[in-house]
PDB file of C-alpha atoms in Angstrom:
ATOM      1  CA  MET P 104    -185.694 168.140   0.081  1.00 88.00           C
ATOM      2  CA  LEU P 105    -186.518 168.812   3.624  1.00 93.00           C
ATOM      3  CA  ARG P 106    -189.816 167.629   5.180  1.00 94.00           C
ATOM      4  CA  ALA P 107    -191.607 170.009   7.010  1.00 95.00           C
ATOM      5  CA  TYR P 108    -194.692 169.916   9.174  1.00 96.00           C
ATOM      6  CA  LEU P 109    -196.992 172.939  10.354  1.00 96.00           C
ATOM      7  CA  ILE P 110    -198.942 173.367  13.409  1.00 94.00           C
ATOM      8  CA  GLU P 111    -200.794 176.591  13.053  1.00 92.00           C
ATOM      9  CA  ASP P 112    -204.653 177.046  13.997  1.00 89.00           C
ATOM     10  CA  GLU P 113    -205.085 180.144  11.617  1.00 91.00           C
ATOM     11  CA  PRO P 114    -205.789 178.916   8.177  1.00 91.00           C
ATOM     12  CA  PHE P 115    -204.670 182.022   6.590  1.00 92.00           C
ATOM     13  CA  ALA P 116    -201.296 182.229   8.462  1.00 91.00           C
ATOM     14  CA  ARG P 117    -200.842 178.375   7.853  1.00 92.00           C
ATOM     15  CA  ASP P 118    -201.556 179.019   3.992  1.00 93.00           C
ATOM     16  CA  GLU P 119    -199.015 181.963   3.831  1.00 94.00           C
ATOM     17  CA  LEU P 120    -196.391 179.972   5.429  1.00 94.00           C
ATOM     18  CA  LYS P 121    -197.132 176.818   3.168  1.00 93.00           C
ATOM     19  CA  TYR P 122    -196.836 179.420  -0.032  1.00 94.00           C
ATOM     20  CA  LEU P 123    -193.680 180.901   1.201  1.00 94.00           C
ATOM     21  CA  LEU P 124    -191.834 177.521   1.727  1.00 94.00           C
ATOM     22  CA  ALA P 125    -193.136 176.335  -1.259  1.00 92.00           C
ATOM     23  CA  ARG P 126    -191.486 179.210  -3.108  1.00 92.00           C
ATOM     24  CA  LEU P 127    -188.009 178.007  -2.091  1.00 89.00           C
ATOM     25  CA  ARG P 128    -188.358 174.820  -3.526  1.00 86.00           C
ATOM     26  CA  GLU P 129    -186.177 173.054  -1.057  1.00 89.00           C
ATOM     27  CA  VAL P 130    -189.187 172.106   1.486  1.00 93.00           C
ATOM     28  CA  LYS P 131    -191.813 169.829   1.049  1.00 94.00           C
ATOM     29  CA  VAL P 132    -194.726 170.353   3.441  1.00 95.00           C
ATOM     30  CA  ILE P 133    -195.759 166.659   4.216  1.00 95.00           C
ATOM     31  CA  GLY P 134    -198.606 167.703   6.882  1.00 94.00           C
ATOM     32  CA  GLU P 135    -200.443 170.027   9.064  1.00 94.00           C
ATOM     33  CA  SER P 136    -202.463 170.679  11.995  1.00 93.00           C
ATOM     34  CA  ASP P 137    -204.292 173.014  14.011  1.00 90.00           C
ATOM     35  CA  THR P 138    -204.413 170.961  17.175  1.00 89.00           C
ATOM     36  CA  MET P 139    -201.742 169.657  19.866  1.00 88.00           C
ATOM     37  CA  GLU P 140    -203.037 165.982  19.919  1.00 87.00           C
ATOM     38  CA  GLU P 141    -203.184 165.759  16.082  1.00 91.00           C
ATOM     39  CA  ALA P 142    -199.932 167.275  15.670  1.00 92.00           C
ATOM     40  CA  VAL P 143    -197.809 165.049  17.920  1.00 91.00           C
ATOM     41  CA  SER P 144    -199.525 162.014  16.614  1.00 92.00           C
ATOM     42  CA  ASP P 145    -198.786 162.818  13.081  1.00 93.00           C
ATOM     43  CA  ILE P 146    -195.123 163.939  13.919  1.00 94.00           C
ATOM     44  CA  LYS P 147    -194.362 160.561  15.664  1.00 91.00           C
ATOM     45  CA  GLN P 148    -195.754 158.804  12.325  1.00 92.00           C
ATOM     46  CA  LEU P 149    -194.395 161.168   9.647  1.00 94.00           C
ATOM     47  CA  GLU P 150    -190.960 161.865  11.121  1.00 93.00           C
ATOM     48  CA  PRO P 151    -190.629 165.410   9.381  1.00 94.00           C
ATOM     49  CA  ASP P 152    -186.970 166.954   9.417  1.00 93.00           C
ATOM     50  CA  VAL P 153    -188.702 170.463  10.707  1.00 95.00           C
ATOM     51  CA  ILE P 154    -191.669 171.444  12.322  1.00 96.00           C
ATOM     52  CA  PHE P 155    -192.957 175.216  12.335  1.00 95.00           C
ATOM     53  CA  LEU P 156    -194.858 175.877  15.371  1.00 92.00           C
ATOM     54  CA  ASP P 157    -197.258 178.535  16.575  1.00 91.00           C
ATOM     55  CA  ILE P 158    -197.204 179.544  20.396  1.00 87.00           C
ATOM     56  CA  CYS P 159    -201.160 180.158  20.703  1.00 85.00           C
ATOM     57  CA  LEU P 160    -203.102 177.144  19.690  1.00 86.00           C
ATOM     58  CA  ALA P 161    -206.814 176.561  20.216  1.00 80.00           C
ATOM     59  CA  ASP P 162    -206.268 173.498  22.378  1.00 82.00           C
ATOM     60  CA  GLY P 163    -203.219 174.718  24.368  1.00 84.00           C
ATOM     61  CA  SER P 164    -199.747 175.960  24.135  1.00 85.00           C
ATOM     62  CA  GLY P 165    -197.218 175.317  21.339  1.00 86.00           C
ATOM     63  CA  LEU P 166    -194.533 175.180  24.175  1.00 87.00           C
ATOM     64  CA  GLU P 167    -196.157 171.982  25.154  1.00 88.00           C
ATOM     65  CA  VAL P 168    -195.871 170.442  21.973  1.00 89.00           C
ATOM     66  CA  ALA P 169    -192.251 171.265  21.806  1.00 89.00           C
ATOM     67  CA  LYS P 170    -191.740 169.688  25.190  1.00 88.00           C
ATOM     68  CA  GLN P 171    -193.495 166.408  23.908  1.00 89.00           C
ATOM     69  CA  ILE P 172    -191.554 166.458  20.475  1.00 87.00           C
ATOM     70  CA  ASN P 173    -188.193 167.153  22.452  1.00 84.00           C
ATOM     71  CA  ARG P 174    -188.869 163.571  24.206  1.00 84.00           C
ATOM     72  CA  LEU P 175    -189.069 161.705  20.746  1.00 86.00           C
ATOM     73  CA  LYS P 176    -186.085 159.547  20.128  1.00 82.00           C
ATOM     74  CA  ARG P 177    -185.396 161.347  16.675  1.00 84.00           C
ATOM     75  CA  PRO P 178    -186.933 164.917  17.296  1.00 89.00           C
ATOM     76  CA  PRO P 179    -187.335 167.183  14.226  1.00 92.00           C
ATOM     77  CA  TRP P 180    -185.794 170.680  14.341  1.00 92.00           C
ATOM     78  CA  VAL P 181    -188.166 173.000  15.933  1.00 92.00           C
ATOM     79  CA  VAL P 182    -189.254 176.374  14.763  1.00 93.00           C
ATOM     80  CA  PHE P 183    -191.378 178.633  16.372  1.00 91.00           C
ATOM     81  CA  ALA P 184    -193.465 180.813  14.077  1.00 89.00           C
ATOM     82  CA  THR P 185    -195.980 183.082  16.048  1.00 86.00           C
ATOM     83  CA  ALA P 186    -197.203 186.518  16.626  1.00 83.00           C
ATOM     84  CA  PHE P 187    -196.008 186.488  20.019  1.00 73.00           C
ATOM     85  CA  HIS P 188    -192.439 188.156  20.848  1.00 71.00           C
ATOM     86  CA  GLN P 189    -192.297 187.618  24.575  1.00 69.00           C
ATOM     87  CA  HIS P 190    -192.049 183.986  24.493  1.00 71.00           C
ATOM     88  CA  ALA P 191    -188.682 183.801  22.425  1.00 72.00           C
ATOM     89  CA  LEU P 192    -186.733 183.192  25.443  1.00 66.00           C
ATOM     90  CA  GLU P 193    -188.742 180.087  26.556  1.00 72.00           C
ATOM     91  CA  ALA P 194    -188.629 178.949  23.242  1.00 71.00           C
ATOM     92  CA  PHE P 195    -184.940 178.742  23.082  1.00 70.00           C
ATOM     93  CA  GLU P 196    -184.956 177.140  26.271  1.00 69.00           C
ATOM     94  CA  LEU P 197    -186.642 174.157  24.596  1.00 74.00           C
ATOM     95  CA  ASN P 198    -184.230 173.975  21.787  1.00 75.00           C
ATOM     96  CA  ALA P 199    -185.914 175.985  19.310  1.00 83.00           C
ATOM     97  CA  ILE P 200    -183.335 176.455  16.329  1.00 86.00           C
ATOM     98  CA  ASP P 201    -185.241 179.807  15.463  1.00 87.00           C
ATOM     99  CA  TYR P 202    -188.184 182.115  16.271  1.00 87.00           C
ATOM    100  CA  ILE P 203    -190.013 183.984  13.608  1.00 88.00           C
ATOM    101  CA  THR P 204    -192.702 186.467  14.008  1.00 86.00           C
ATOM    102  CA  LYS P 205    -195.924 187.182  11.919  1.00 87.00           C
ATOM    103  CA  PRO P 206    -196.199 188.572   9.420  1.00 87.00           C
ATOM    104  CA  PHE P 207    -193.945 186.199   7.898  1.00 90.00           C
ATOM    105  CA  MET P 208    -191.312 187.446   5.397  1.00 90.00           C
ATOM    106  CA  GLU P 209    -189.863 185.509   2.680  1.00 92.00           C
ATOM    107  CA  ASP P 210    -186.164 186.529   3.258  1.00 91.00           C
ATOM    108  CA  ARG P 211    -186.822 185.655   6.733  1.00 91.00           C
ATOM    109  CA  ILE P 212    -188.149 182.169   6.038  1.00 93.00           C
ATOM    110  CA  GLU P 213    -185.176 181.682   3.721  1.00 93.00           C
ATOM    111  CA  GLN P 214    -182.946 182.243   6.209  1.00 90.00           C
ATOM    112  CA  THR P 215    -184.574 179.961   8.584  1.00 92.00           C
ATOM    113  CA  ILE P 216    -184.558 177.161   5.992  1.00 93.00           C
ATOM    114  CA  GLU P 217    -180.902 177.764   5.284  1.00 91.00           C
ATOM    115  CA  LYS P 218    -180.271 177.257   9.075  1.00 88.00           C
ATOM    116  CA  VAL P 219    -181.933 173.893   8.973  1.00 91.00           C
ATOM    117  CA  LYS P 220    -180.176 172.629   5.912  1.00 89.00           C
ATOM    118  CA  LYS P 221    -176.804 173.699   7.614  1.00 86.00           C
ATOM    119  CA  LEU P 222    -177.621 171.798  10.856  1.00 85.00           C
ATOM    120  CA  THR P 223    -179.124 168.673   9.119  1.00 84.00           C
ATOM    121  CA  GLU P 224    -175.867 168.441   7.059  1.00 83.00           C
ATOM    122  CA  GLN P 225    -173.729 168.703  10.150  1.00 77.00           C
ATOM    123  CA  GLN P 226    -175.808 165.960  11.787  1.00 74.00           C
ATOM    124  CA  LYS P 227    -175.549 163.660   8.916  1.00 74.00           C
ATOM    125  CA  ALA P 228    -171.848 164.360   8.599  1.00 68.00           C
ATOM    126  CA  GLU P 229    -171.387 163.700  12.393  1.00 59.00           C
ATOM    127  CA  GLY P 230    -173.303 160.534  11.721  1.00 56.00           C
ATOM    128  CA  SER P 231    -171.485 159.178   8.748  1.00 42.00           C
ATOM    129  CA  LEU P 232    -168.246 159.531  10.616  1.00 38.00           C
ATOM    130  CA  THR P 233    -169.321 157.463  13.681  1.00 38.00           C
ATOM    131  CA  HIS P 234    -168.738 153.998  13.963  1.00 36.00           C
ATOM    132  CA  PRO P 235    -171.759 151.834  13.950  1.00 37.00           C
ATOM    133  CA  LYS P 236    -170.989 150.154  17.341  1.00 37.00           C
ATOM    134  CA  THR P 237    -170.172 153.509  18.838  1.00 36.00           C
ATOM    135  CA  SER P 238    -173.046 155.715  17.459  1.00 38.00           C
ATOM    136  CA  GLN P 239    -175.208 155.334  20.398  1.00 39.00           C
ATOM    137  CA  LYS P 240    -172.427 156.732  22.793  1.00 41.00           C
ATOM    138  CA  ARG P 241    -171.966 160.200  23.661  1.00 44.00           C
ATOM    139  CA  LYS P 242    -169.190 161.902  21.614  1.00 57.00           C
ATOM    140  CA  ASN P 243    -166.121 162.607  23.316  1.00 78.00           C
ATOM    141  CA  LYS P 244    -164.920 165.720  21.099  1.00 80.00           C
ATOM    142  CA  LEU P 245    -166.740 168.825  20.332  1.00 82.00           C
ATOM    143  CA  ALA P 246    -165.531 170.867  17.209  1.00 80.00           C
ATOM    144  CA  VAL P 247    -164.777 174.452  18.162  1.00 83.00           C
ATOM    145  CA  SER P 248    -164.089 176.900  15.338  1.00 80.00           C
ATOM    146  CA  GLN P 249    -161.353 179.568  16.074  1.00 81.00           C
ATOM    147  CA  GLY P 250    -160.878 182.123  13.262  1.00 76.00           C
ATOM    148  CA  GLU P 251    -159.504 179.602  10.394  1.00 71.00           C
ATOM    149  CA  ARG P 252    -158.762 176.937  12.938  1.00 79.00           C
ATOM    150  CA  ILE P 253    -161.281 174.162  14.234  1.00 78.00           C
ATOM    151  CA  ILE P 254    -159.988 173.071  17.647  1.00 85.00           C
ATOM    152  CA  MET P 255    -161.199 169.572  18.896  1.00 85.00           C
ATOM    153  CA  VAL P 256    -161.986 169.968  22.616  1.00 89.00           C
ATOM    154  CA  ASP P 257    -162.363 167.017  25.075  1.00 89.00           C
ATOM    155  CA  MET P 258    -166.083 166.830  26.090  1.00 88.00           C
ATOM    156  CA  ASP P 259    -164.984 165.720  29.591  1.00 89.00           C
ATOM    157  CA  LYS P 260    -162.703 168.661  29.857  1.00 93.00           C
ATOM    158  CA  ILE P 261    -165.500 170.878  29.139  1.00 94.00           C
ATOM    159  CA  VAL P 262    -166.398 172.849  32.454  1.00 96.00           C
ATOM    160  CA  TYR P 263    -169.202 174.959  31.324  1.00 95.00           C
ATOM    161  CA  ILE P 264    -170.497 177.031  28.418  1.00 94.00           C
ATOM    162  CA  GLY P 265    -172.345 180.214  28.888  1.00 92.00           C
ATOM    163  CA  THR P 266    -173.077 183.786  27.712  1.00 90.00           C
ATOM    164  CA  GLU P 267    -170.930 186.698  29.359  1.00 87.00           C
ATOM    165  CA  ASP P 268    -170.943 190.012  27.841  1.00 85.00           C
ATOM    166  CA  ARG P 269    -173.219 188.842  24.939  1.00 83.00           C
ATOM    167  CA  GLN P 270    -170.744 186.613  23.844  1.00 89.00           C
ATOM    168  CA  VAL P 271    -171.138 182.438  24.151  1.00 91.00           C
ATOM    169  CA  VAL P 272    -167.756 181.160  25.792  1.00 94.00           C
ATOM    170  CA  LEU P 273    -166.698 177.735  26.250  1.00 94.00           C
ATOM    171  CA  LYS P 274    -164.289 177.299  29.483  1.00 95.00           C
ATOM    172  CA  SER P 275    -162.627 173.914  29.480  1.00 94.00           C
ATOM    173  CA  VAL P 276    -159.928 172.601  31.920  1.00 93.00           C
ATOM    174  CA  ASP P 277    -157.090 173.703  29.538  1.00 89.00           C
ATOM    175  CA  ALA P 278    -158.586 177.110  28.084  1.00 92.00           C
ATOM    176  CA  ARG P 279    -161.421 179.578  27.352  1.00 93.00           C
ATOM    177  CA  PHE P 280    -162.908 179.944  23.792  1.00 93.00           C
ATOM    178  CA  LYS P 281    -165.204 182.440  22.270  1.00 91.00           C
ATOM    179  CA  ILE P 282    -167.953 180.772  20.263  1.00 87.00           C
ATOM    180  CA  ASP P 283    -169.887 182.039  17.305  1.00 82.00           C
ATOM    181  CA  ALA P 284    -172.719 179.506  17.464  1.00 79.00           C
ATOM    182  CA  PRO P 285    -175.623 180.411  19.856  1.00 81.00           C
ATOM    183  CA  LEU P 286    -176.211 178.807  23.110  1.00 81.00           C
ATOM    184  CA  TYR P 287    -179.056 176.646  22.001  1.00 75.00           C
ATOM    185  CA  GLU P 288    -176.890 175.147  19.049  1.00 76.00           C
ATOM    186  CA  MET P 289    -174.249 174.287  21.309  1.00 80.00           C
ATOM    187  CA  THR P 290    -177.090 172.471  23.430  1.00 76.00           C
ATOM    188  CA  HIS P 291    -177.777 170.048  20.785  1.00 72.00           C
ATOM    189  CA  LYS P 292    -174.109 169.437  20.219  1.00 75.00           C
ATOM    190  CA  LEU P 293    -173.509 168.542  23.879  1.00 78.00           C
ATOM    191  CA  GLY P 294    -176.331 166.240  24.410  1.00 67.00           C
ATOM    192  CA  SER P 295    -177.655 165.423  27.708  1.00 62.00           C
ATOM    193  CA  PHE P 296    -176.205 164.284  31.239  1.00 60.00           C
ATOM    194  CA  PRO P 297    -173.488 165.220  32.665  1.00 82.00           C
ATOM    195  CA  PHE P 298    -174.311 168.482  30.865  1.00 86.00           C
ATOM    196  CA  LEU P 299    -177.082 170.399  32.897  1.00 86.00           C
ATOM    197  CA  ARG P 300    -178.786 173.739  31.948  1.00 86.00           C
ATOM    198  CA  THR P 301    -178.617 175.823  35.170  1.00 89.00           C
ATOM    199  CA  HIS P 302    -179.839 178.993  33.658  1.00 89.00           C
ATOM    200  CA  ARG P 303    -180.779 180.604  30.229  1.00 86.00           C
ATOM    201  CA  GLY P 304    -177.380 181.624  29.745  1.00 90.00           C
ATOM    202  CA  TYR P 305    -175.095 178.715  31.057  1.00 92.00           C
ATOM    203  CA  ILE P 306    -174.744 174.800  30.517  1.00 91.00           C
ATOM    204  CA  VAL P 307    -172.640 173.080  33.295  1.00 93.00           C
ATOM    205  CA  ASN P 308    -170.639 169.796  33.342  1.00 92.00           C
ATOM    206  CA  ALA P 309    -172.000 168.345  36.556  1.00 90.00           C
ATOM    207  CA  ASP P 310    -168.843 166.434  37.095  1.00 91.00           C
ATOM    208  CA  PHE P 311    -167.053 169.665  38.023  1.00 94.00           C
ATOM    209  CA  VAL P 312    -169.500 170.932  40.453  1.00 94.00           C
ATOM    210  CA  GLU P 313    -167.932 171.027  44.041  1.00 94.00           C
ATOM    211  CA  GLU P 314    -169.969 173.287  46.097  1.00 94.00           C
ATOM    212  CA  VAL P 315    -173.917 174.646  45.864  1.00 93.00           C
ATOM    213  CA  GLU P 316    -174.131 178.132  47.291  1.00 92.00           C
ATOM    214  CA  PRO P 317    -177.523 179.617  48.302  1.00 91.00           C
ATOM    215  CA  TRP P 318    -177.945 182.939  46.601  1.00 86.00           C
ATOM    216  CA  PHE P 319    -180.807 185.447  46.577  1.00 82.00           C
ATOM    217  CA  ASN P 320    -184.505 184.889  46.500  1.00 81.00           C
ATOM    218  CA  GLY P 321    -183.918 181.002  46.544  1.00 79.00           C
ATOM    219  CA  THR P 322    -181.377 180.781  43.769  1.00 86.00           C
ATOM    220  CA  TYR P 323    -178.167 179.414  43.953  1.00 91.00           C
ATOM    221  CA  ASN P 324    -174.638 179.503  42.589  1.00 93.00           C
ATOM    222  CA  LEU P 325    -172.857 176.558  41.687  1.00 94.00           C
ATOM    223  CA  LEU P 326    -168.867 176.537  42.470  1.00 95.00           C
ATOM    224  CA  LEU P 327    -166.705 174.340  40.149  1.00 95.00           C
ATOM    225  CA  SER P 328    -163.430 172.755  40.602  1.00 93.00           C
ATOM    226  CA  ASP P 329    -161.687 175.301  38.407  1.00 92.00           C
ATOM    227  CA  GLY P 330    -162.770 178.245  40.612  1.00 93.00           C
ATOM    228  CA  SER P 331    -165.736 179.397  38.391  1.00 93.00           C
ATOM    229  CA  LYS P 332    -169.047 180.144  39.627  1.00 94.00           C
ATOM    230  CA  VAL P 333    -172.063 179.996  37.552  1.00 93.00           C
ATOM    231  CA  PRO P 334    -175.641 180.827  38.642  1.00 92.00           C
ATOM    232  CA  VAL P 335    -178.838 178.529  38.896  1.00 92.00           C
ATOM    233  CA  SER P 336    -182.109 180.715  38.013  1.00 88.00           C
ATOM    234  CA  ARG P 337    -185.342 179.408  39.647  1.00 85.00           C
ATOM    235  CA  SER P 338    -186.185 177.950  36.262  1.00 83.00           C
ATOM    236  CA  TYR P 339    -183.811 175.102  36.690  1.00 84.00           C
ATOM    237  CA  ILE P 340    -183.808 174.669  40.606  1.00 86.00           C
ATOM    238  CA  LYS P 341    -185.945 171.645  40.544  1.00 84.00           C
ATOM    239  CA  GLU P 342    -183.528 169.909  37.962  1.00 81.00           C
ATOM    240  CA  ILE P 343    -180.458 170.658  39.664  1.00 84.00           C
ATOM    241  CA  ARG P 344    -181.599 169.503  43.267  1.00 83.00           C
ATOM    242  CA  GLU P 345    -182.812 166.284  41.695  1.00 80.00           C
ATOM    243  CA  TYR P 346    -179.748 165.541  39.653  1.00 79.00           C
ATOM    244  CA  LEU P 347    -177.303 166.936  42.536  1.00 81.00           C
ATOM    245  CA  ASP P 348    -179.626 165.090  45.117  1.00 80.00           C
ATOM    246  CA  PHE P 349    -179.495 168.049  47.820  1.00 80.00           C
TER     247      PHE P 349
END
């Protein structure tokens, strides 16, 4: 059974979400809060599998809560549950796995829980196949589904993963794959450096960066060793400059 934590400062909305989760009989709500500070403290202690997080809280932004949660050693899956449509992009940039809007619908909540279950099962499967002595090391293979085939791509050969013509693609040294999974899910699978988020639609392997090209309005393009060019948006310039030291 999945263990959930709710962060919502509207009692009615919180009760409605708790009721809908209870109807699924696959989720146990282990805690709830209406403030940022209490929520972060509880989550560190209770270690839920998933949190449902509102954007607008009485004492601050749920986006800030998500940033703090992402710094934990074992962060839970984050689902934003809010009345605000306009923050979806920023939410997914914080590695949220879903974004649901009020009023909550039972079938929509069920879809979210199915997604959480699937990701949790994948996470457990990957962990069970990892030798204890190497479990802390970055994976060296990424499974990529291609129709009925599953291709194991060398992580160090991945040049970038990006959204092109509304399709997520993975470009490696040897091939180019179309990916069914959304970009935020691929971010979870890749882990951290040398993979850098350069844009809302791109993750780049920094080992393949050969040149930084100034572009319009203070943005940049990264020229990669395979001839590819990927954008750096203003939101990610600071991190890219710090990592590449320019």
